[in-house]
Short mmCIF file of C-alpha atoms and ligand atoms in Angstrom, two decimals:
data_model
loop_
_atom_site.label_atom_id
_atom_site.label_comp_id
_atom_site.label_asym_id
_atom_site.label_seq_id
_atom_site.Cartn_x
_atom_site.Cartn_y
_atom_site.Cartn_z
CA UNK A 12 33.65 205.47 129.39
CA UNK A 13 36.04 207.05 126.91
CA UNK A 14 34.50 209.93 125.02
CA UNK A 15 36.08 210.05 121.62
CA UNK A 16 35.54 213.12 118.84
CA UNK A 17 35.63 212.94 115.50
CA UNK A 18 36.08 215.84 113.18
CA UNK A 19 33.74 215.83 109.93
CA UNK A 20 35.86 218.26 107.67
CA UNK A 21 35.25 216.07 104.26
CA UNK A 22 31.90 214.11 104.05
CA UNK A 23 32.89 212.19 100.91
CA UNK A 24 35.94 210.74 102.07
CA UNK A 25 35.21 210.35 105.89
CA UNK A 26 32.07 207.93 105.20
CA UNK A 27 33.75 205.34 107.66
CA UNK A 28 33.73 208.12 110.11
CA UNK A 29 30.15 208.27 109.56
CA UNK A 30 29.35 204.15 109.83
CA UNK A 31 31.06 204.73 113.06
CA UNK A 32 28.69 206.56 114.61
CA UNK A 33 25.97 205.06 112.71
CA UNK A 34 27.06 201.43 113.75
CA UNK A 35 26.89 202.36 117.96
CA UNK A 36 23.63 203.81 116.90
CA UNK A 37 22.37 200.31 115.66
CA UNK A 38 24.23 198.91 118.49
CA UNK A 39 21.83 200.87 120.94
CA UNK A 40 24.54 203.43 122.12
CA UNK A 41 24.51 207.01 122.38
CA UNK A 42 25.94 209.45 119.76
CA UNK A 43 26.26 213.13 119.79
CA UNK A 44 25.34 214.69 116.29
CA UNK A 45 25.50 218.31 114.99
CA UNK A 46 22.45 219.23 113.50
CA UNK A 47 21.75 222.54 111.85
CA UNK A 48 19.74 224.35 115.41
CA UNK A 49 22.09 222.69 118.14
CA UNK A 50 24.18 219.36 118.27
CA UNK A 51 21.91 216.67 119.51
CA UNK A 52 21.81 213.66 121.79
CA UNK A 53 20.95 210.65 119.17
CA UNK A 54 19.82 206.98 120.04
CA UNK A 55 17.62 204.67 117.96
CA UNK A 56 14.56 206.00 118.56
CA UNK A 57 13.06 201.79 118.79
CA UNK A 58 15.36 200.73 121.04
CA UNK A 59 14.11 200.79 124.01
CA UNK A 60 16.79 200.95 126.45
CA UNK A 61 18.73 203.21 124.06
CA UNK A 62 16.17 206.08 124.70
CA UNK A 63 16.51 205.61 127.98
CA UNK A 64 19.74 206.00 128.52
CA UNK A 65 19.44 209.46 126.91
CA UNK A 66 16.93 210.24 129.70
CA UNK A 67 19.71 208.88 132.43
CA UNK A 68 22.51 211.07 130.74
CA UNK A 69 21.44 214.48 130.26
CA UNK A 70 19.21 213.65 133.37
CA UNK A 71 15.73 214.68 131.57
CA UNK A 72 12.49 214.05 133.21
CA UNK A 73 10.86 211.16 132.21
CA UNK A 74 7.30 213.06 131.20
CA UNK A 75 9.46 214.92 128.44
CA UNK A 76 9.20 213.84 124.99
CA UNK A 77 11.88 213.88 122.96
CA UNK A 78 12.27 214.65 118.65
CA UNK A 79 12.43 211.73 116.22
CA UNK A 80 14.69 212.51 113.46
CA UNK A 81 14.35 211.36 110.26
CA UNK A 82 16.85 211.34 106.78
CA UNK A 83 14.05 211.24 104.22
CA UNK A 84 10.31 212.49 103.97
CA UNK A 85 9.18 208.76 103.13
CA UNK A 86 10.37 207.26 106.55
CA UNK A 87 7.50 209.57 108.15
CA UNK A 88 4.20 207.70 107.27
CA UNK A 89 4.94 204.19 109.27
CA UNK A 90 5.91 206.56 112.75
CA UNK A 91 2.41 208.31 112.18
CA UNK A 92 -1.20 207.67 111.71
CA UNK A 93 -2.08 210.54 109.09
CA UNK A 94 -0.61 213.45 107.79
CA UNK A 95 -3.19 216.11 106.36
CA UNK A 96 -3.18 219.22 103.98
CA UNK A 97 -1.90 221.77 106.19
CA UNK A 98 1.00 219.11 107.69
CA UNK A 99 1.92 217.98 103.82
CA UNK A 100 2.15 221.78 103.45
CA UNK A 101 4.18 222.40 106.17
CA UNK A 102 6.71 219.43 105.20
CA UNK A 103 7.19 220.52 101.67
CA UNK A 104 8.03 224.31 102.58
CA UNK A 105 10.44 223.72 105.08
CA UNK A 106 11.67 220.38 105.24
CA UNK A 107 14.82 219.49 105.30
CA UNK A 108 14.70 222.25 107.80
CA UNK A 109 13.96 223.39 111.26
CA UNK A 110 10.88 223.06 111.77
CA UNK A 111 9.82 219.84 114.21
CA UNK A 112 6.05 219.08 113.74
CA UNK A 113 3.21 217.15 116.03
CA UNK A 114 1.63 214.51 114.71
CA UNK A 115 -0.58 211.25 116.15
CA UNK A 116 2.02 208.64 116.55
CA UNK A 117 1.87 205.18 115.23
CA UNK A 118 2.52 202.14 117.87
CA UNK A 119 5.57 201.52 116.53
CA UNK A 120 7.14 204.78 118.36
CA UNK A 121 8.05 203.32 121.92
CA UNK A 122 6.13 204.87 124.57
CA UNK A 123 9.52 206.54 126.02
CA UNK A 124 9.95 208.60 123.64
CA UNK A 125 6.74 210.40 124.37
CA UNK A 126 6.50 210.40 127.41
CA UNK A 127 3.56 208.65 126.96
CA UNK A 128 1.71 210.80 125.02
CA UNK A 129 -0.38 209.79 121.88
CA UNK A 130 1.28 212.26 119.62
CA UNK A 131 5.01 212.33 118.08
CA UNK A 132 7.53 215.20 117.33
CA UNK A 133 9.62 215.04 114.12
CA UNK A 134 12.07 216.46 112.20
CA UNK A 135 13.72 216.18 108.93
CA UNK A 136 17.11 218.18 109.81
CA UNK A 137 19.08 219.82 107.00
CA UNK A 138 22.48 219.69 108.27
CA UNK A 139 24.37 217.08 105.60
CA UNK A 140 26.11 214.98 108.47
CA UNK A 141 22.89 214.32 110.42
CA UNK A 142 21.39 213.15 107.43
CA UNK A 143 24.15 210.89 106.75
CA UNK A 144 24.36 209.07 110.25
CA UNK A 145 20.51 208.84 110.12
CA UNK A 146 20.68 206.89 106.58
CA UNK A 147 23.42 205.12 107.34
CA UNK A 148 21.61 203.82 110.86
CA UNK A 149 18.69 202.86 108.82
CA UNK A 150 16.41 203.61 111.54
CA UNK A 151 14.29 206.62 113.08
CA UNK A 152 16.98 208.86 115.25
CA UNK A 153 15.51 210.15 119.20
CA UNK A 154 17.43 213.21 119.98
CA UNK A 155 17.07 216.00 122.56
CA UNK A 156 20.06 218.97 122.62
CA UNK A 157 23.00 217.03 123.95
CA UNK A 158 23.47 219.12 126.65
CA UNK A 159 22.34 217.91 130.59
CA UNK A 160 19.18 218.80 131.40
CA UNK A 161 18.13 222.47 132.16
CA UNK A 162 21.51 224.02 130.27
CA UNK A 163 22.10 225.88 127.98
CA UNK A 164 22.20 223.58 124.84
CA UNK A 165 25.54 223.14 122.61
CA UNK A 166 25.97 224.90 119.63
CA UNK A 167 29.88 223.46 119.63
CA UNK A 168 30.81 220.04 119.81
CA UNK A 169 32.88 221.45 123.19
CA UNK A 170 30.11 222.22 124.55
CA UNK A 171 28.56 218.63 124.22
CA UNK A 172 32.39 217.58 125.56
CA UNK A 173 31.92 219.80 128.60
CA UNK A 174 28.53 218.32 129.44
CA UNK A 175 28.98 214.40 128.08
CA UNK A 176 32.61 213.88 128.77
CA UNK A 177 32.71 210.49 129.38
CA UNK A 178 29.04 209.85 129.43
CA UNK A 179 28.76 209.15 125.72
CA UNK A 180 30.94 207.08 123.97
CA UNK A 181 31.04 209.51 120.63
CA UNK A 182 30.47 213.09 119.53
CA UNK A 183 30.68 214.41 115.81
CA UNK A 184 32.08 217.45 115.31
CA UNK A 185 31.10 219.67 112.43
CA UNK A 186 31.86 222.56 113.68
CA UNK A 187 29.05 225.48 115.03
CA UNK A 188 25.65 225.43 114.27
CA UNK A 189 24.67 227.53 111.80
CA UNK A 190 21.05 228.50 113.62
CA UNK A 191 21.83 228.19 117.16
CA UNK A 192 18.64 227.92 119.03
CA UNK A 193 16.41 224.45 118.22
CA UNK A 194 13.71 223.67 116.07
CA UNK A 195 10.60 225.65 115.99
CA UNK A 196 7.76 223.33 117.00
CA UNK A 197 4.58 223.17 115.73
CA UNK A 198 1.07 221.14 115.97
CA UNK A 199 -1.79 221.44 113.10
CA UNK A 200 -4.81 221.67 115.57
CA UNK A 201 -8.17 221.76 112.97
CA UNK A 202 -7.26 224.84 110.25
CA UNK A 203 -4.90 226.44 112.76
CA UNK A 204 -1.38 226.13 113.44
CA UNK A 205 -0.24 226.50 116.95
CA UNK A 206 3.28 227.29 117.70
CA UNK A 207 4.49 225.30 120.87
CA UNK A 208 8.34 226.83 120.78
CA UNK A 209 9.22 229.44 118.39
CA UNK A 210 12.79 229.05 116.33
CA UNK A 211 14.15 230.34 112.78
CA UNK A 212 10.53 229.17 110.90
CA UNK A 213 8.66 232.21 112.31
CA UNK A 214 5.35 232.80 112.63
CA UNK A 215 4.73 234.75 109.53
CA UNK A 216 6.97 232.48 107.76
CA UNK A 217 4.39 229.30 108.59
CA UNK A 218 1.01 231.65 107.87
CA UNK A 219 2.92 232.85 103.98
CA UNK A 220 3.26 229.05 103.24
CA UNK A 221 0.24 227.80 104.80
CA UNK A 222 -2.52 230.89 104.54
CA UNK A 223 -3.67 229.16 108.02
CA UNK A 224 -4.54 231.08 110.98
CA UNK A 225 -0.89 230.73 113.14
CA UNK A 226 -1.70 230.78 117.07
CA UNK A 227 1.58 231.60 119.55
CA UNK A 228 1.24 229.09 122.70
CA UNK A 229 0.84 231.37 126.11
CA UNK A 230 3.77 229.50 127.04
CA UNK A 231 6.15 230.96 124.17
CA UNK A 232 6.82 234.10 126.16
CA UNK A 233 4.94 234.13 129.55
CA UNK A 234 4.99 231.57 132.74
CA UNK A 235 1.91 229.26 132.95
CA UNK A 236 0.27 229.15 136.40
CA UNK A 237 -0.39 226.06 137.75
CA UNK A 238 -3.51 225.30 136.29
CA UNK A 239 -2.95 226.30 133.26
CA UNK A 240 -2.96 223.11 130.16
CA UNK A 241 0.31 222.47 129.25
CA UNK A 242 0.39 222.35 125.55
CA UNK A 243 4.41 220.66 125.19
CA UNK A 244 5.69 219.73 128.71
CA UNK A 245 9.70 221.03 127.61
CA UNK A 246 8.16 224.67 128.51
CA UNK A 247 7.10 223.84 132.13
CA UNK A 248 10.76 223.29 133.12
CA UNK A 249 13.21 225.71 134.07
CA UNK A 250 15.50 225.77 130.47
CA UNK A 251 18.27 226.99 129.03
CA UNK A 252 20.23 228.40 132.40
CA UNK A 253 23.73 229.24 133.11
CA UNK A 254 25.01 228.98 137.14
CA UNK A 255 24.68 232.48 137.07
CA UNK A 256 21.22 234.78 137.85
CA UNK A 257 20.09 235.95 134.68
CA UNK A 258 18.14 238.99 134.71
CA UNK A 259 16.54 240.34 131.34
CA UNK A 260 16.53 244.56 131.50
CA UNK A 261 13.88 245.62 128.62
CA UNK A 262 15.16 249.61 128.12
CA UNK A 263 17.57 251.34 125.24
CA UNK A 264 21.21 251.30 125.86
CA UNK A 265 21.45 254.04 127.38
CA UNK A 266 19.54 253.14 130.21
CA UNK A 267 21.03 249.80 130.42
CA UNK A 268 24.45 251.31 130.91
CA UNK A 269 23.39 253.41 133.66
CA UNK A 270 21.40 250.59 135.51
CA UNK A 271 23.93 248.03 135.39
CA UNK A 272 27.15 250.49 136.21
CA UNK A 273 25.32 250.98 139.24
CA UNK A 274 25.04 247.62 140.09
CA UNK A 275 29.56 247.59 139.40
CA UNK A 276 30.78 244.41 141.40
CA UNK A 277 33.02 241.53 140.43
CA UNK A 278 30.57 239.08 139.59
CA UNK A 279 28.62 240.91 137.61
CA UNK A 280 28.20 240.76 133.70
CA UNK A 281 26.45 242.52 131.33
CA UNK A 282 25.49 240.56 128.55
CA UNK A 283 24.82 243.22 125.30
CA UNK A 284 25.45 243.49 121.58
CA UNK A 285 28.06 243.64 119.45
CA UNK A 286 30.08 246.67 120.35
CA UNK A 287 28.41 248.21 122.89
CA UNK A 288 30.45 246.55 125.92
CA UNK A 289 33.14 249.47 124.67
CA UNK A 290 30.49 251.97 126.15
CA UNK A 291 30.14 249.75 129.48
CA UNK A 292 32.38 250.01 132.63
CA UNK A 293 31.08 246.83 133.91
CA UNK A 294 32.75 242.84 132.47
CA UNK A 295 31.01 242.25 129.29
CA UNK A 296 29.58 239.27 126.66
CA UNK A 297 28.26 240.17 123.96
CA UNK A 298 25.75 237.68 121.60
CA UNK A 299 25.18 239.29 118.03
CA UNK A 300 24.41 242.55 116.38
CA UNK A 301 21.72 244.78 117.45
CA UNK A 302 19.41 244.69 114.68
CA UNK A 303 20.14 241.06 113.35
CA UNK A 304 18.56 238.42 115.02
CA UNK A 305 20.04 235.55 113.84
CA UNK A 306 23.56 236.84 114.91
CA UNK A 307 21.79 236.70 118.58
CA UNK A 308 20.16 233.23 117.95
CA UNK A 309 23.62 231.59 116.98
CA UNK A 310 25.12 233.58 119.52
CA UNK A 311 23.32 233.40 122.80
CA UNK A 312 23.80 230.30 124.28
CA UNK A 313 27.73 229.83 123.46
CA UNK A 314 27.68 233.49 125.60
CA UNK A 315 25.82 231.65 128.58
CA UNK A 316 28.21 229.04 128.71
CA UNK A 317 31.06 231.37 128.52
CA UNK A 318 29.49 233.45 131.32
CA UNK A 319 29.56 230.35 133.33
CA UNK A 320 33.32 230.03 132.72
CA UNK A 321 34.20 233.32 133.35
CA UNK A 322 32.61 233.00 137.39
CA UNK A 323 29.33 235.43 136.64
CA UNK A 324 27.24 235.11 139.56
CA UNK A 325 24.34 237.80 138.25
CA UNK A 326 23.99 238.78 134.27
CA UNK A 327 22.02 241.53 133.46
CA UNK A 328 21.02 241.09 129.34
CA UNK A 329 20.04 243.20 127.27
CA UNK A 330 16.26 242.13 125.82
CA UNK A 331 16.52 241.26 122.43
CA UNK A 332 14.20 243.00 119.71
CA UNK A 333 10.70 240.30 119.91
CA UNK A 334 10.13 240.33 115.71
CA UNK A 335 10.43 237.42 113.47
CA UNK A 336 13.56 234.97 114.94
CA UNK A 337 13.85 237.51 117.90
CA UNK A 338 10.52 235.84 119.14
CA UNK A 339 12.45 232.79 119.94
CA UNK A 340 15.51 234.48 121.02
CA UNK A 341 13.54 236.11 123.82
CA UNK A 342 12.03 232.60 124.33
CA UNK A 343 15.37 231.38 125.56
CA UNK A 344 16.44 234.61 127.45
CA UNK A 345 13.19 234.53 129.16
CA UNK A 346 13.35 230.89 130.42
CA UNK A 347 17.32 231.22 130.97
CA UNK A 348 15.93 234.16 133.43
CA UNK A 349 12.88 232.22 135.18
CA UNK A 350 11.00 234.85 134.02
CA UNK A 351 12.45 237.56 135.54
CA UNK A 352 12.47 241.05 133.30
CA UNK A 353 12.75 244.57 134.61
CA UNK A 354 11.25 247.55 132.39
CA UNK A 355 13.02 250.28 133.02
O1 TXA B 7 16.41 221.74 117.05
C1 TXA B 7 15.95 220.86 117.76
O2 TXA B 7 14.73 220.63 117.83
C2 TXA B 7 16.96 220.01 118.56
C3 TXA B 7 17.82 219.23 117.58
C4 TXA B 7 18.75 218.27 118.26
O3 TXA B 7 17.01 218.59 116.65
N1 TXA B 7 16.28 219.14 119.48
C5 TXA B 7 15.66 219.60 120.59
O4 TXA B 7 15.10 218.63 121.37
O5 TXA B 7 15.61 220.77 120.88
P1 TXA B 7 14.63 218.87 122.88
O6 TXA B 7 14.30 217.53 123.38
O7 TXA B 7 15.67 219.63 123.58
O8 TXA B 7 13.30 219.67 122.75
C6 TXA B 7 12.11 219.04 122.27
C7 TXA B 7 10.92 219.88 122.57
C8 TXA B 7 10.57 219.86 124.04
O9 TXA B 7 10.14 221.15 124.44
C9 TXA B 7 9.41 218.86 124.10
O10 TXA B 7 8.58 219.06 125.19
C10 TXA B 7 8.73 219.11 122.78
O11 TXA B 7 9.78 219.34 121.86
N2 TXA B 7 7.97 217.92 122.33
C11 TXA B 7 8.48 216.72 121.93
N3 TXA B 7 7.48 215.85 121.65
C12 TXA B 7 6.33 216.52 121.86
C13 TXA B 7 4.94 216.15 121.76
N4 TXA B 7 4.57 214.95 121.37
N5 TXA B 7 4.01 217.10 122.07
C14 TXA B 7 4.39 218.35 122.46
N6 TXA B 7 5.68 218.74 122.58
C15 TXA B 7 6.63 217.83 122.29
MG1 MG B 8 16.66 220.74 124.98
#
């Protein structure tokens, strides 16, 4: 299959550009979107064999529910049962936003898309072109990150293109994402809010809006044993990984330089802030400033895949600062590293 891109530089005039993609949507095919958190894997989230294809091409397991994306707040009530206080809450503060919430899904969601669970994710994106190919398809929108499976996910339509080359008949382009990292996810569970995978809506972002209780899921930043109840089954699996062996170091700079100049060989790369890979001796990537989190967030992953590129074999990162968005920065890092953090 041919992959063809199109560039969205003017909405207004290119709105044949967007019946495009919203027509092979209708038609049951596969179209990479950009969204505002990453570029995303879109098929009509009814159809059937359309959502399983999506499985098939990034090669996700089946047990992994995906995101239904909606264009407008009044296209939620027929994909769930109810919506109460705190959830109406939630949806007026930061809809159109990134925020994905839980909620008991109606029968008319397939079973595919949740993995056969009784509840449904969605999301009312901001980004201007998703909204448009969602209206213009008419109908509720399935989409992971459009990257394959266990990767880290695109924040550049090349990096769907490197992943989906001729897998996927179209990707939009509009350019980087302005966030980065996906959705934060969230499920109302009595008068608390639990927070299954942390993004840009933070945790004292949701309990200003709300004045709920706001509980982190164990899984956000540690590994669940075995018998431990898996809240969202995404944070079971491996995630966000380059080729290389990532290795999170948790120490100042200063000790960072010293620990990985000692560990000087070809294949490895530090992976540090903005500036500091002056200081280092060792090949560098760097993803954001120091003290600004959401330079890291839209950063990190287009660093991984670079990494990838340039032959790493073992990156040693430096750990990112854990408050507000850097929560779900060091939710990525974390995963990208199977866990695997030294203290120094
Ligand atoms: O920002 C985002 O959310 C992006 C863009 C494209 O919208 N999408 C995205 O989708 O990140 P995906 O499939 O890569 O991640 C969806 C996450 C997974 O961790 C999945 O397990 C969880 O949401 N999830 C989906 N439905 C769920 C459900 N019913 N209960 C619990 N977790 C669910
Ligand atoms: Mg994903």
């Amino acid at each position: 299959m041919n992959t063809d891109i199109i560039k969205i530089t003017d909405l207004k005039s290119q709105q044949d550009d967007i019946n495009k993609a919203a027509q092979i949507l209708i038609s049951g095919g596969l179209v990479a979107i950009p969204t505002e958190t990453v570029y995303g894997l879109a098929a009509n989230a009814l159809d059937i064999n359309a959502v399983s294809n999506i499985f098939l091409v990034k090669g996700r397991p089946q047990d992994n529910p995906l995101i239904v994306h909606i264009s407008d707040k009044k296209e939620l009530y027929k994909l769930v049962l109810g919506i109460n206080e705190i959830e109406e809450k939630l949806i007026d503060t930061f809809w159109p936003g990134p925020l994905t919430i839980i909620f008991k899904k109606s029968n008319i969601i397939p079973d595919v898309v949740t993995g056969g669970l009784d509840s449904v994710a969605i999301r009312l994106p901001e980004n201007i072109v998703a909204r448009s190919i969602i209206s213009a398809s008419g109908v509720p929108i399935a989409a992971p990150s459009a990257n394959i499976s266990g990767k880290p996910s695109p924040t550049k339509a090349s990096h769907v293109y490197d992943d989906l080359d001729g897998k996927i008949p179209l990707i939009v382009d509009f350019g980087d994402c302005d966030i980065g990292l996906e959705s934060t996810v969230v499920r109302v569970e009595g008068d608390k809010i639990r927070i299954l995978r942390p993004g840009k809506v933070t945790q004292s972002m949701l309990k200003e809006a709300t004045d709920f209780e706001v509980l982190l899921d164990k899984a956000v930043v540690s590994k669940l044993s075995d018998n431990e109840i898996v809240h969202s089954p995404g944070t079971k699996y491996k995630h966000y990984s380059p080729n290389a062996k990532v290795i999170l170091i948790d120490s100042n700079f200063e000790e960072f330089k010293l620990f990985v100049e000692e560990k000087e060989n070809e294949n490895v790369f530090a992976l540090c802030f903005n500036g500091e890979d002056k200081n280092l001796s060792v090949k560098a990537l760097c993803y954001g400033n120091l003290d600004d989190e959401a330079t890291q967030a839209r950063e990190l992953f287009s660093a991984l895949r670079e990494l990838d590129k340039l032959g790493a074999k073992t990156i040693y990162a430096r750990c990112p600062n854990i408050k507000g968005e850097g929560l779900a920065v060091y939710n990525r890092l974390i995963r990208a590293a199977g866990f695997e953090v030294i203290k120094l």
